Amino acid sequence: MAWPFFAAIIGALLGLKRTCPKCGREQIVPGSQKHLAVRCKFCGEDIPPRRR
Ligand SMILES: [Zn+2]
């Protein structure tokens, strides 16, 4: 099962990938939470939505 691999690619294409400001690790945000702050699954820090 290569789900994490595909998730990373799809997430990058959709702009759903975020980098945690605290620990610097990348993770995919569900589309439903695209405009919301999400909690880093590695360190628990809140990651704000990307601003443009
Ligand atoms: Zn983190």
Coordinates of C-alpha atoms and ligand atoms in Angstrom, one line a residue, residues 20-25 27 40-45 47, ligand 1:
C20 CA 4.7 22.8 10.7
P21 CA 6.3 26.1 12.0
K22 CA 7.5 24.3 15.2
C23 CA 9.0 21.0 14.1
G24 CA 9.3 21.7 10.4
R25 CA 7.7 18.4 9.3
Q27 CA 1.9 16.8 6.4
C40 CA 0.5 18.9 13.8
K41 CA 0.3 15.2 14.1
F42 CA 3.9 15.0 15.1
C43 CA 4.3 17.7 17.8
G44 CA 0.7 18.9 18.4
E45 CA 1.4 22.5 17.4
I47 CA -0.5 25.1 12.0
Ligands
ZN1 ZN 5.0 20.0 14.4

